[in-house]
Amino acid sequence: NIVEMTNITKRFPGIVANRNINFSVRPGEVHTLLGENGAGKTTLMNILYGFYEPDEGEIFVKGKKALINSPKDAISLGIGMVHQHFMLIPTLTVAENIVLGMEKNPFKLDMKSAKTKIKELIKKYNFNLDIDAKIQDLSVGVQQRVEIVKALYRGADILIMDEPTAVLTPLEVEELFNILRQFKATGKSIIFISHKLAEVIKISDRITVLRDGEVVDVVETKGVTKEELASMMVGREITMSYSKKPVTQEEALLKLVDVKAKGEMNVSSLKGISFTVRKGEIVGIAGVDGNGQRELAEVIMGLRPLEAGRIFYKEQDITSLSTRERIENGIAHIPEDRMQEGLILDFSIAENLVLDNYDQEPITIKGIFYPHEVQVLGEKLVREFDVRPPNPEAITKNLSGGNQQKVVLARELSRDPSFILAMQPTRGLDIGATEFVHQRLLQEKEAGAAVLLISADLDEVLMVADRVLVIYEGQIMGEFVPGEIGYSEIGLLMGGGKCEKGSENS
C-alpha cells in the first residue's frame, strides 16, 4: 500500500470524530471515502494532510512511518489535497497561484522556468488552461483544475479530492473524471471524498464507508449497488427511487409570464422567464448555482420586484401582492438557507413553528395570545415530522441540520399549502434526512399541491420531479421529462447549449 493509516483516533471536545480507523490506499487506484456529513471523512483526510494530529494511531506513506505535522510535511511526502472550498487568490494569475509558497529562494523568483514546468504539466494531462488568466475570471470547473495542477506542481502522487463535484455541471464532472482516470493510468493514487453514490460507483476502484467516525466496511466497487452503499452509510434501508403518480390535472396553479428581474449589482438576472406548475405536479428547476435560481424564488415569494412580466396564482394576478398576502393565499416557502432565512435560531422549536400564524386562531383569539396552544401545536408537529429531540421547548440552534430542516418543513407544510416553493430543500442534509424531505414533497403532490423544486443537485431533481426545466443565466434553456434525455444533453443545457430531444437515452 502507498498509504496506510492504522487505528487512527481523533477527539474534539464532546465528540470522537474518528475512532480506531484503518484506511489504506494502493498505488494507481481511486479509493473513495464515503459517508454522510459528520461521518469523519474530512477529519481523517485533514490528519493525512497535516492539518490535524491524531490522538492515537500511525501513518505509513510508501512503506515508511510518517510524522505529518503540517501540510508542508504532507507535500514533501507527495500528498496533495484539493479542498472543497478552493484555496486560490482571485486577483493573482493561474501561474502565480501555482508557484505560491514553492519559491526556493524567497528573494528571487524564476517565473520563466516555473511557467515552462507548469505548461509541461498542463500538456501532459490535456488541461485546457491559460496560465496568465486571473483566477477571478475563471469558472468554478477551471479553478478546480488550477488546484489540481497546483498539487501536481508540488510533486503529488497521492491526490486527496474533497467533495470535488459539489459545484460542477455534469459536463465538468465528466471532464474531471477523465483527468482522474489519466492520473490513475500514470500510477498516481486518488482519495475521493464524497456522498454522491452514482459518482462514487462510476469513478472508484474501492470504497471505504464511514459512519459516526468508524469504518463500517471496505468494498470493491465492482458489483456493489447504490442501495447497498446507502444502507451502509445510514444503517438502515434507503429508497433510491420513487414511484410517482402521473399528473392528471391540466389546470396551471402557478404561471409566470415573461418575468424579468434585476439581481445583485442591478444586473438583469431573469431574462423573460415563462412556465407553469400544475396541481399535483412537481416541476424541477435544474442548473448550476448562481444562474438566477435565487432571484426566481424571491420573485415568486414577492421578496424581489419584477422589472416586467406577470405572476398568476389560481388564475389571479398576484404580481403586486405582498409576501404575507401570498403566504395567506396558500403559498409555502422552504428557503435556501434555513439558518439565515428559515429559522430564528435562538427561539424554541415551538416558537419557530408559529412564526407565520402566531397572530391567528387558535393561537391568538381576539387579541389574546395563548402560549398553551403553541405548545400543543409544537408537540403535534414534532411527532408528525420526527424532529429530534422530540421536545418543542428545545432551542433550534442546538438541533442538527436535518432536524432544523424538518422544523421548517413542519411549519410550511402544516398549513396545508396549495403551492410549495422548495429551494435547495436538502442542501447539507444526510441521506436519511434527504429521503424524508423527498417523501414529504411527494406526499404533498399526491394530495394535489403544486411543487416547484429548485435544486443544484441534478440527481435530486431527476428523482423527484415530473418535469424539469433547465435554467442558465436567467433563461430557461429547455424542458424535459426525467428519463427522456441523457446526462450529456442535460449537461449541455446546464452549460448554456442547445440539444435535440431524444437523441440519446440513459
PDB file of N, CA, C and O in Angstrom, residues 374-444:
ATOM      1  N   VAL A 374     -49.510  27.097  21.442  1.00  0.00           N
ATOM      2  CA  VAL A 374     -48.218  26.969  20.747  1.00  0.00           C
ATOM      3  C   VAL A 374     -47.584  25.635  21.138  1.00  0.00           C
ATOM      4  O   VAL A 374     -47.072  24.882  20.294  1.00  0.00           O
ATOM      5  N   GLN A 375     -47.649  25.320  22.430  1.00  0.00           N
ATOM      6  CA  GLN A 375     -47.087  24.075  22.953  1.00  0.00           C
ATOM      7  C   GLN A 375     -47.796  22.855  22.346  1.00  0.00           C
ATOM      8  O   GLN A 375     -47.146  21.901  21.914  1.00  0.00           O
ATOM      9  N   VAL A 376     -49.128  22.923  22.293  1.00  0.00           N
ATOM     10  CA  VAL A 376     -49.927  21.804  21.753  1.00  0.00           C
ATOM     11  C   VAL A 376     -49.555  21.555  20.294  1.00  0.00           C
ATOM     12  O   VAL A 376     -49.295  20.415  19.877  1.00  0.00           O
ATOM     13  N   LEU A 377     -49.496  22.653  19.503  1.00  0.00           N
ATOM     14  CA  LEU A 377     -49.135  22.525  18.086  1.00  0.00           C
ATOM     15  C   LEU A 377     -47.714  21.982  17.962  1.00  0.00           C
ATOM     16  O   LEU A 377     -47.437  21.093  17.138  1.00  0.00           O
ATOM     17  N   GLY A 378     -46.817  22.508  18.799  1.00  0.00           N
ATOM     18  CA  GLY A 378     -45.419  22.066  18.770  1.00  0.00           C
ATOM     19  C   GLY A 378     -45.301  20.573  19.009  1.00  0.00           C
ATOM     20  O   GLY A 378     -44.609  19.863  18.277  1.00  0.00           O
ATOM     21  N   GLU A 379     -46.005  20.078  20.021  1.00  0.00           N
ATOM     22  CA  GLU A 379     -45.933  18.641  20.342  1.00  0.00           C
ATOM     23  C   GLU A 379     -46.455  17.790  19.179  1.00  0.00           C
ATOM     24  O   GLU A 379     -45.885  16.755  18.845  1.00  0.00           O
ATOM     25  N   LYS A 380     -47.526  18.256  18.560  1.00  0.00           N
ATOM     26  CA  LYS A 380     -48.134  17.502  17.445  1.00  0.00           C
ATOM     27  C   LYS A 380     -47.159  17.432  16.250  1.00  0.00           C
ATOM     28  O   LYS A 380     -46.904  16.363  15.684  1.00  0.00           O
ATOM     29  N   LEU A 381     -46.561  18.599  15.885  1.00  0.00           N
ATOM     30  CA  LEU A 381     -45.714  18.634  14.683  1.00  0.00           C
ATOM     31  C   LEU A 381     -44.365  17.961  14.904  1.00  0.00           C
ATOM     32  O   LEU A 381     -43.811  17.341  13.997  1.00  0.00           O
ATOM     33  N   VAL A 382     -43.832  18.068  16.116  1.00  0.00           N
ATOM     34  CA  VAL A 382     -42.563  17.400  16.427  1.00  0.00           C
ATOM     35  C   VAL A 382     -42.718  15.887  16.248  1.00  0.00           C
ATOM     36  O   VAL A 382     -41.838  15.206  15.718  1.00  0.00           O
ATOM     37  N   ARG A 383     -43.889  15.375  16.670  1.00  0.00           N
ATOM     38  CA  ARG A 383     -44.175  13.938  16.487  1.00  0.00           C
ATOM     39  C   ARG A 383     -44.334  13.605  15.009  1.00  0.00           C
ATOM     40  O   ARG A 383     -43.728  12.676  14.488  1.00  0.00           O
ATOM     41  N   GLU A 384     -45.165  14.396  14.338  1.00  0.00           N
ATOM     42  CA  GLU A 384     -45.508  14.092  12.940  1.00  0.00           C
ATOM     43  C   GLU A 384     -44.281  14.147  12.035  1.00  0.00           C
ATOM     44  O   GLU A 384     -44.143  13.361  11.105  1.00  0.00           O
ATOM     45  N   PHE A 385     -43.358  15.094  12.292  1.00  0.00           N
ATOM     46  CA  PHE A 385     -42.196  15.259  11.414  1.00  0.00           C
ATOM     47  C   PHE A 385     -40.931  14.629  11.993  1.00  0.00           C
ATOM     48  O   PHE A 385     -39.838  14.846  11.467  1.00  0.00           O
ATOM     49  N   ASP A 386     -41.101  13.864  13.088  1.00  0.00           N
ATOM     50  CA  ASP A 386     -39.987  13.114  13.665  1.00  0.00           C
ATOM     51  C   ASP A 386     -38.778  14.018  13.954  1.00  0.00           C
ATOM     52  O   ASP A 386     -37.652  13.708  13.591  1.00  0.00           O
ATOM     53  N   VAL A 387     -39.045  15.176  14.572  1.00  0.00           N
ATOM     54  CA  VAL A 387     -37.956  16.096  14.934  1.00  0.00           C
ATOM     55  C   VAL A 387     -37.288  15.574  16.202  1.00  0.00           C
ATOM     56  O   VAL A 387     -37.967  15.177  17.139  1.00  0.00           O
ATOM     57  N   ARG A 388     -35.952  15.582  16.198  1.00  0.00           N
ATOM     58  CA  ARG A 388     -35.222  15.114  17.375  1.00  0.00           C
ATOM     59  C   ARG A 388     -34.301  16.206  17.898  1.00  0.00           C
ATOM     60  O   ARG A 388     -33.599  16.818  17.094  1.00  0.00           O
ATOM     61  N   PRO A 389     -34.263  16.461  19.214  1.00  0.00           N
ATOM     62  CA  PRO A 389     -35.063  15.777  20.235  1.00  0.00           C
ATOM     63  C   PRO A 389     -36.543  16.138  20.105  1.00  0.00           C
ATOM     64  O   PRO A 389     -36.869  17.239  19.669  1.00  0.00           O
ATOM     65  N   PRO A 390     -37.445  15.218  20.501  1.00  0.00           N
ATOM     66  CA  PRO A 390     -38.884  15.468  20.318  1.00  0.00           C
ATOM     67  C   PRO A 390     -39.448  16.390  21.400  1.00  0.00           C
ATOM     68  O   PRO A 390     -40.446  16.086  22.033  1.00  0.00           O
ATOM     69  N   ASN A 391     -38.766  17.500  21.629  1.00  0.00           N
ATOM     70  CA  ASN A 391     -39.152  18.426  22.691  1.00  0.00           C
ATOM     71  C   ASN A 391     -39.379  19.808  22.095  1.00  0.00           C
ATOM     72  O   ASN A 391     -38.420  20.463  21.685  1.00  0.00           O
ATOM     73  N   PRO A 392     -40.630  20.282  22.034  1.00  0.00           N
ATOM     74  CA  PRO A 392     -40.908  21.572  21.396  1.00  0.00           C
ATOM     75  C   PRO A 392     -40.216  22.746  22.082  1.00  0.00           C
ATOM     76  O   PRO A 392     -40.067  23.814  21.500  1.00  0.00           O
ATOM     77  N   GLU A 393     -39.743  22.534  23.325  1.00  0.00           N
ATOM     78  CA  GLU A 393     -39.070  23.620  24.041  1.00  0.00           C
ATOM     79  C   GLU A 393     -37.580  23.717  23.693  1.00  0.00           C
ATOM     80  O   GLU A 393     -36.908  24.662  24.103  1.00  0.00           O
ATOM     81  N   ALA A 394     -37.062  22.720  22.981  1.00  0.00           N
ATOM     82  CA  ALA A 394     -35.626  22.729  22.649  1.00  0.00           C
ATOM     83  C   ALA A 394     -35.299  23.956  21.797  1.00  0.00           C
ATOM     84  O   ALA A 394     -36.081  24.356  20.936  1.00  0.00           O
ATOM     85  N   ILE A 395     -34.113  24.543  22.031  1.00  0.00           N
ATOM     86  CA  ILE A 395     -33.694  25.723  21.266  1.00  0.00           C
ATOM     87  C   ILE A 395     -33.182  25.255  19.893  1.00  0.00           C
ATOM     88  O   ILE A 395     -32.396  24.315  19.792  1.00  0.00           O
ATOM     89  N   THR A 396     -33.643  25.939  18.861  1.00  0.00           N
ATOM     90  CA  THR A 396     -33.433  25.460  17.487  1.00  0.00           C
ATOM     91  C   THR A 396     -31.966  25.394  17.092  1.00  0.00           C
ATOM     92  O   THR A 396     -31.566  24.526  16.330  1.00  0.00           O
ATOM     93  N   LYS A 397     -31.128  26.310  17.630  1.00  0.00           N
ATOM     94  CA  LYS A 397     -29.727  26.307  17.187  1.00  0.00           C
ATOM     95  C   LYS A 397     -28.988  25.049  17.644  1.00  0.00           C
ATOM     96  O   LYS A 397     -27.937  24.717  17.102  1.00  0.00           O
ATOM     97  N   ASN A 398     -29.553  24.340  18.623  1.00  0.00           N
ATOM     98  CA  ASN A 398     -28.881  23.129  19.121  1.00  0.00           C
ATOM     99  C   ASN A 398     -29.238  21.874  18.318  1.00  0.00           C
ATOM    100  O   ASN A 398     -28.750  20.793  18.616  1.00  0.00           O
ATOM    101  N   LEU A 399     -30.101  22.019  17.302  1.00  0.00           N
ATOM    102  CA  LEU A 399     -30.502  20.855  16.502  1.00  0.00           C
ATOM    103  C   LEU A 399     -29.501  20.629  15.374  1.00  0.00           C
ATOM    104  O   LEU A 399     -28.832  21.556  14.927  1.00  0.00           O
ATOM    105  N   SER A 400     -29.462  19.397  14.856  1.00  0.00           N
ATOM    106  CA  SER A 400     -28.657  19.112  13.663  1.00  0.00           C
ATOM    107  C   SER A 400     -29.326  19.764  12.455  1.00  0.00           C
ATOM    108  O   SER A 400     -30.509  20.123  12.499  1.00  0.00           O
ATOM    109  N   GLY A 401     -28.579  19.875  11.361  1.00  0.00           N
ATOM    110  CA  GLY A 401     -29.118  20.478  10.137  1.00  0.00           C
ATOM    111  C   GLY A 401     -30.383  19.803   9.649  1.00  0.00           C
ATOM    112  O   GLY A 401     -31.358  20.457   9.262  1.00  0.00           O
ATOM    113  N   GLY A 402     -30.382  18.468   9.700  1.00  0.00           N
ATOM    114  CA  GLY A 402     -31.559  17.720   9.234  1.00  0.00           C
ATOM    115  C   GLY A 402     -32.791  18.010  10.069  1.00  0.00           C
ATOM    116  O   GLY A 402     -33.901  18.169   9.546  1.00  0.00           O
ATOM    117  N   ASN A 403     -32.610  18.113  11.391  1.00  0.00           N
ATOM    118  CA  ASN A 403     -33.746  18.392  12.268  1.00  0.00           C
ATOM    119  C   ASN A 403     -34.206  19.845  12.147  1.00  0.00           C
ATOM    120  O   ASN A 403     -35.399  20.131  12.223  1.00  0.00           O
ATOM    121  N   GLN A 404     -33.271  20.762  11.919  1.00  0.00           N
ATOM    122  CA  GLN A 404     -33.675  22.151  11.651  1.00  0.00           C
ATOM    123  C   GLN A 404     -34.537  22.219  10.393  1.00  0.00           C
ATOM    124  O   GLN A 404     -35.551  22.918  10.354  1.00  0.00           O
ATOM    125  N   GLN A 405     -34.121  21.451   9.368  1.00  0.00           N
ATOM    126  CA  GLN A 405     -34.892  21.467   8.113  1.00  0.00           C
ATOM    127  C   GLN A 405     -36.273  20.872   8.328  1.00  0.00           C
ATOM    128  O   GLN A 405     -37.262  21.329   7.732  1.00  0.00           O
ATOM    129  N   LYS A 406     -36.374  19.865   9.204  1.00  0.00           N
ATOM    130  CA  LYS A 406     -37.692  19.286   9.496  1.00  0.00           C
ATOM    131  C   LYS A 406     -38.608  20.308  10.170  1.00  0.00           C
ATOM    132  O   LYS A 406     -39.821  20.301   9.962  1.00  0.00           O
ATOM    133  N   VAL A 407     -38.026  21.192  10.996  1.00  0.00           N
ATOM    134  CA  VAL A 407     -38.829  22.243  11.637  1.00  0.00           C
ATOM    135  C   VAL A 407     -39.398  23.185  10.568  1.00  0.00           C
ATOM    136  O   VAL A 407     -40.573  23.555  10.594  1.00  0.00           O
ATOM    137  N   VAL A 408     -38.539  23.563   9.595  1.00  0.00           N
ATOM    138  CA  VAL A 408     -39.010  24.432   8.502  1.00  0.00           C
ATOM    139  C   VAL A 408     -40.133  23.733   7.726  1.00  0.00           C
ATOM    140  O   VAL A 408     -41.188  24.317   7.451  1.00  0.00           O
ATOM    141  N   LEU A 409     -39.920  22.459   7.394  1.00  0.00           N
ATOM    142  CA  LEU A 409     -40.944  21.691   6.648  1.00  0.00           C
ATOM    143  C   LEU A 409     -42.236  21.612   7.446  1.00  0.00           C
ATOM    144  O   LEU A 409     -43.335  21.793   6.894  1.00  0.00           O
ATOM    145  N   ALA A 410     -42.115  21.330   8.734  1.00  0.00           N
ATOM    146  CA  ALA A 410     -43.307  21.184   9.577  1.00  0.00           C
ATOM    147  C   ALA A 410     -44.113  22.478   9.563  1.00  0.00           C
ATOM    148  O   ALA A 410     -45.341  22.465   9.420  1.00  0.00           O
ATOM    149  N   ARG A 411     -43.423  23.614   9.703  1.00  0.00           N
ATOM    150  CA  ARG A 411     -44.145  24.897   9.712  1.00  0.00           C
ATOM    151  C   ARG A 411     -44.829  25.155   8.366  1.00  0.00           C
ATOM    152  O   ARG A 411     -45.998  25.518   8.302  1.00  0.00           O
ATOM    153  N   GLU A 412     -44.083  24.938   7.282  1.00  0.00           N
ATOM    154  CA  GLU A 412     -44.605  25.298   5.968  1.00  0.00           C
ATOM    155  C   GLU A 412     -45.708  24.341   5.487  1.00  0.00           C
ATOM    156  O   GLU A 412     -46.690  24.763   4.899  1.00  0.00           O
ATOM    157  N   LEU A 413     -45.541  23.054   5.780  1.00  0.00           N
ATOM    158  CA  LEU A 413     -46.490  22.072   5.239  1.00  0.00           C
ATOM    159  C   LEU A 413     -47.710  21.888   6.129  1.00  0.00           C
ATOM    160  O   LEU A 413     -48.756  21.421   5.672  1.00  0.00           O
ATOM    161  N   SER A 414     -47.591  22.260   7.417  1.00  0.00           N
ATOM    162  CA  SER A 414     -48.730  22.044   8.320  1.00  0.00           C
ATOM    163  C   SER A 414     -49.878  23.011   8.007  1.00  0.00           C
ATOM    164  O   SER A 414     -50.988  22.834   8.475  1.00  0.00           O
ATOM    165  N   ARG A 415     -49.589  24.031   7.208  1.00  0.00           N
ATOM    166  CA  ARG A 415     -50.661  24.984   6.851  1.00  0.00           C
ATOM    167  C   ARG A 415     -51.467  24.509   5.649  1.00  0.00           C
ATOM    168  O   ARG A 415     -52.306  25.228   5.128  1.00  0.00           O
ATOM    169  N   ASP A 416     -51.151  23.291   5.148  1.00  0.00           N
ATOM    170  CA  ASP A 416     -51.886  22.723   4.024  1.00  0.00           C
ATOM    171  C   ASP A 416     -51.832  23.628   2.789  1.00  0.00           C
ATOM    172  O   ASP A 416     -52.855  24.057   2.264  1.00  0.00           O
ATOM    173  N   PRO A 417     -50.625  23.940   2.310  1.00  0.00           N
ATOM    174  CA  PRO A 417     -50.496  24.882   1.201  1.00  0.00           C
ATOM    175  C   PRO A 417     -50.948  24.289  -0.135  1.00  0.00           C
ATOM    176  O   PRO A 417     -50.926  23.072  -0.313  1.00  0.00           O
ATOM    177  N   SER A 418     -51.338  25.171  -1.072  1.00  0.00           N
ATOM    178  CA  SER A 418     -51.685  24.709  -2.432  1.00  0.00           C
ATOM    179  C   SER A 418     -50.446  24.684  -3.315  1.00  0.00           C
ATOM    180  O   SER A 418     -50.366  23.933  -4.276  1.00  0.00           O
ATOM    181  N   PHE A 419     -49.483  25.576  -2.993  1.00  0.00           N
ATOM    182  CA  PHE A 419     -48.256  25.651  -3.798  1.00  0.00           C
ATOM    183  C   PHE A 419     -47.051  25.707  -2.856  1.00  0.00           C
ATOM    184  O   PHE A 419     -47.046  26.451  -1.879  1.00  0.00           O
ATOM    185  N   ILE A 420     -46.031  24.886  -3.156  1.00  0.00           N
ATOM    186  CA  ILE A 420     -44.828  24.843  -2.321  1.00  0.00           C
ATOM    187  C   ILE A 420     -43.617  25.186  -3.177  1.00  0.00           C
ATOM    188  O   ILE A 420     -43.365  24.529  -4.197  1.00  0.00           O
ATOM    189  N   LEU A 421     -42.897  26.213  -2.744  1.00  0.00           N
ATOM    190  CA  LEU A 421     -41.644  26.559  -3.392  1.00  0.00           C
ATOM    191  C   LEU A 421     -40.528  25.986  -2.513  1.00  0.00           C
ATOM    192  O   LEU A 421     -40.313  26.444  -1.394  1.00  0.00           O
ATOM    193  N   ALA A 422     -39.843  24.953  -3.019  1.00  0.00           N
ATOM    194  CA  ALA A 422     -38.782  24.293  -2.235  1.00  0.00           C
ATOM    195  C   ALA A 422     -37.443  24.630  -2.875  1.00  0.00           C
ATOM    196  O   ALA A 422     -37.134  24.175  -3.973  1.00  0.00           O
ATOM    197  N   MET A 423     -36.670  25.458  -2.169  1.00  0.00           N
ATOM    198  CA  MET A 423     -35.397  25.938  -2.710  1.00  0.00           C
ATOM    199  C   MET A 423     -34.258  25.200  -2.004  1.00  0.00           C
ATOM    200  O   MET A 423     -34.081  25.341  -0.800  1.00  0.00           O
ATOM    201  N   GLN A 424     -33.519  24.385  -2.737  1.00  0.00           N
ATOM    202  CA  GLN A 424     -32.415  23.587  -2.172  1.00  0.00           C
ATOM    203  C   GLN A 424     -32.848  22.907  -0.866  1.00  0.00           C
ATOM    204  O   GLN A 424     -32.175  23.053   0.166  1.00  0.00           O
ATOM    205  N   PRO A 425     -33.974  22.154  -0.858  1.00  0.00           N
ATOM    206  CA  PRO A 425     -34.528  21.696   0.423  1.00  0.00           C
ATOM    207  C   PRO A 425     -33.677  20.654   1.137  1.00  0.00           C
ATOM    208  O   PRO A 425     -33.879  20.407   2.319  1.00  0.00           O
ATOM    209  N   THR A 426     -32.705  20.045   0.435  1.00  0.00           N
ATOM    210  CA  THR A 426     -31.901  19.011   1.101  1.00  0.00           C
ATOM    211  C   THR A 426     -30.421  19.372   1.165  1.00  0.00           C
ATOM    212  O   THR A 426     -29.586  18.528   1.459  1.00  0.00           O
ATOM    213  N   ARG A 427     -30.095  20.634   0.876  1.00  0.00           N
ATOM    214  CA  ARG A 427     -28.681  21.021   0.890  1.00  0.00           C
ATOM    215  C   ARG A 427     -28.089  20.808   2.287  1.00  0.00           C
ATOM    216  O   ARG A 427     -28.646  21.213   3.289  1.00  0.00           O
ATOM    217  N   GLY A 428     -26.942  20.116   2.319  1.00  0.00           N
ATOM    218  CA  GLY A 428     -26.270  19.898   3.600  1.00  0.00           C
ATOM    219  C   GLY A 428     -26.896  18.817   4.460  1.00  0.00           C
ATOM    220  O   GLY A 428     -26.496  18.605   5.591  1.00  0.00           O
ATOM    221  N   LEU A 429     -27.909  18.103   3.921  1.00  0.00           N
ATOM    222  CA  LEU A 429     -28.554  17.059   4.722  1.00  0.00           C
ATOM    223  C   LEU A 429     -27.964  15.703   4.378  1.00  0.00           C
ATOM    224  O   LEU A 429     -27.525  15.463   3.262  1.00  0.00           O
ATOM    225  N   ASP A 430     -28.010  14.782   5.357  1.00  0.00           N
ATOM    226  CA  ASP A 430     -27.529  13.443   5.062  1.00  0.00           C
ATOM    227  C   ASP A 430     -28.622  12.663   4.321  1.00  0.00           C
ATOM    228  O   ASP A 430     -29.729  13.138   4.116  1.00  0.00           O
ATOM    229  N   ILE A 431     -28.264  11.458   3.932  1.00  0.00           N
ATOM    230  CA  ILE A 431     -29.127  10.702   3.020  1.00  0.00           C
ATOM    231  C   ILE A 431     -30.471  10.329   3.667  1.00  0.00           C
ATOM    232  O   ILE A 431     -31.504  10.302   3.005  1.00  0.00           O
ATOM    233  N   GLY A 432     -30.454  10.107   4.984  1.00  0.00           N
ATOM    234  CA  GLY A 432     -31.709   9.761   5.668  1.00  0.00           C
ATOM    235  C   GLY A 432     -32.671  10.936   5.722  1.00  0.00           C
ATOM    236  O   GLY A 432     -33.864  10.809   5.410  1.00  0.00           O
ATOM    237  N   ALA A 433     -32.151  12.122   6.090  1.00  0.00           N
ATOM    238  CA  ALA A 433     -32.998  13.315   6.149  1.00  0.00           C
ATOM    239  C   ALA A 433     -33.454  13.720   4.747  1.00  0.00           C
ATOM    240  O   ALA A 433     -34.580  14.183   4.549  1.00  0.00           O
ATOM    241  N   THR A 434     -32.593  13.507   3.760  1.00  0.00           N
ATOM    242  CA  THR A 434     -32.935  13.821   2.362  1.00  0.00           C
ATOM    243  C   THR A 434     -34.123  12.981   1.905  1.00  0.00           C
ATOM    244  O   THR A 434     -35.075  13.489   1.308  1.00  0.00           O
ATOM    245  N   GLU A 435     -34.064  11.692   2.223  1.00  0.00           N
ATOM    246  CA  GLU A 435     -35.164  10.799   1.843  1.00  0.00           C
ATOM    247  C   GLU A 435     -36.479  11.276   2.486  1.00  0.00           C
ATOM    248  O   GLU A 435     -37.532  11.297   1.847  1.00  0.00           O
ATOM    249  N   PHE A 436     -36.408  11.706   3.739  1.00  0.00           N
ATOM    250  CA  PHE A 436     -37.599  12.198   4.448  1.00  0.00           C
ATOM    251  C   PHE A 436     -38.205  13.409   3.719  1.00  0.00           C
ATOM    252  O   PHE A 436     -39.414  13.486   3.495  1.00  0.00           O
ATOM    253  N   VAL A 437     -37.331  14.356   3.328  1.00  0.00           N
ATOM    254  CA  VAL A 437     -37.809  15.563   2.635  1.00  0.00           C
ATOM    255  C   VAL A 437     -38.474  15.187   1.305  1.00  0.00           C
ATOM    256  O   VAL A 437     -39.561  15.668   0.965  1.00  0.00           O
ATOM    257  N   HIS A 438     -37.812  14.299   0.550  1.00  0.00           N
ATOM    258  CA  HIS A 438     -38.383  13.880  -0.737  1.00  0.00           C
ATOM    259  C   HIS A 438     -39.763  13.249  -0.558  1.00  0.00           C
ATOM    260  O   HIS A 438     -40.710  13.548  -1.305  1.00  0.00           O
ATOM    261  N   GLN A 439     -39.879  12.353   0.439  1.00  0.00           N
ATOM    262  CA  GLN A 439     -41.163  11.666   0.666  1.00  0.00           C
ATOM    263  C   GLN A 439     -42.261  12.678   1.010  1.00  0.00           C
ATOM    264  O   GLN A 439     -43.399  12.545   0.555  1.00  0.00           O
ATOM    265  N   ARG A 440     -41.919  13.703   1.804  1.00  0.00           N
ATOM    266  CA  ARG A 440     -42.920  14.713   2.167  1.00  0.00           C
ATOM    267  C   ARG A 440     -43.383  15.504   0.941  1.00  0.00           C
ATOM    268  O   ARG A 440     -44.565  15.779   0.776  1.00  0.00           O
ATOM    269  N   LEU A 441     -42.436  15.875   0.086  1.00  0.00           N
ATOM    270  CA  LEU A 441     -42.813  16.627  -1.120  1.00  0.00           C
ATOM    271  C   LEU A 441     -43.698  15.771  -2.029  1.00  0.00           C
ATOM    272  O   LEU A 441     -44.672  16.259  -2.609  1.00  0.00           O
ATOM    273  N   LEU A 442     -43.380  14.476  -2.119  1.00  0.00           N
ATOM    274  CA  LEU A 442     -44.207  13.574  -2.946  1.00  0.00           C
ATOM    275  C   LEU A 442     -45.599  13.392  -2.346  1.00  0.00           C
ATOM    276  O   LEU A 442     -46.595  13.303  -3.070  1.00  0.00           O
ATOM    277  N   GLN A 443     -45.671  13.368  -1.023  1.00  0.00           N
ATOM    278  CA  GLN A 443     -46.999  13.287  -0.361  1.00  0.00           C
ATOM    279  C   GLN A 443     -47.837  14.529  -0.672  1.00  0.00           C
ATOM    280  O   GLN A 443     -49.034  14.438  -0.925  1.00  0.00           O
ATOM    281  N   GLU A 444     -47.194  15.697  -0.648  1.00  0.00           N
ATOM    282  CA  GLU A 444     -47.911  16.947  -0.951  1.00  0.00           C
ATOM    283  C   GLU A 444     -48.424  16.931  -2.393  1.00  0.00           C
ATOM    284  O   GLU A 444     -49.544  17.345  -2.663  1.00  0.00           O
TER     285      GLU A 444
END
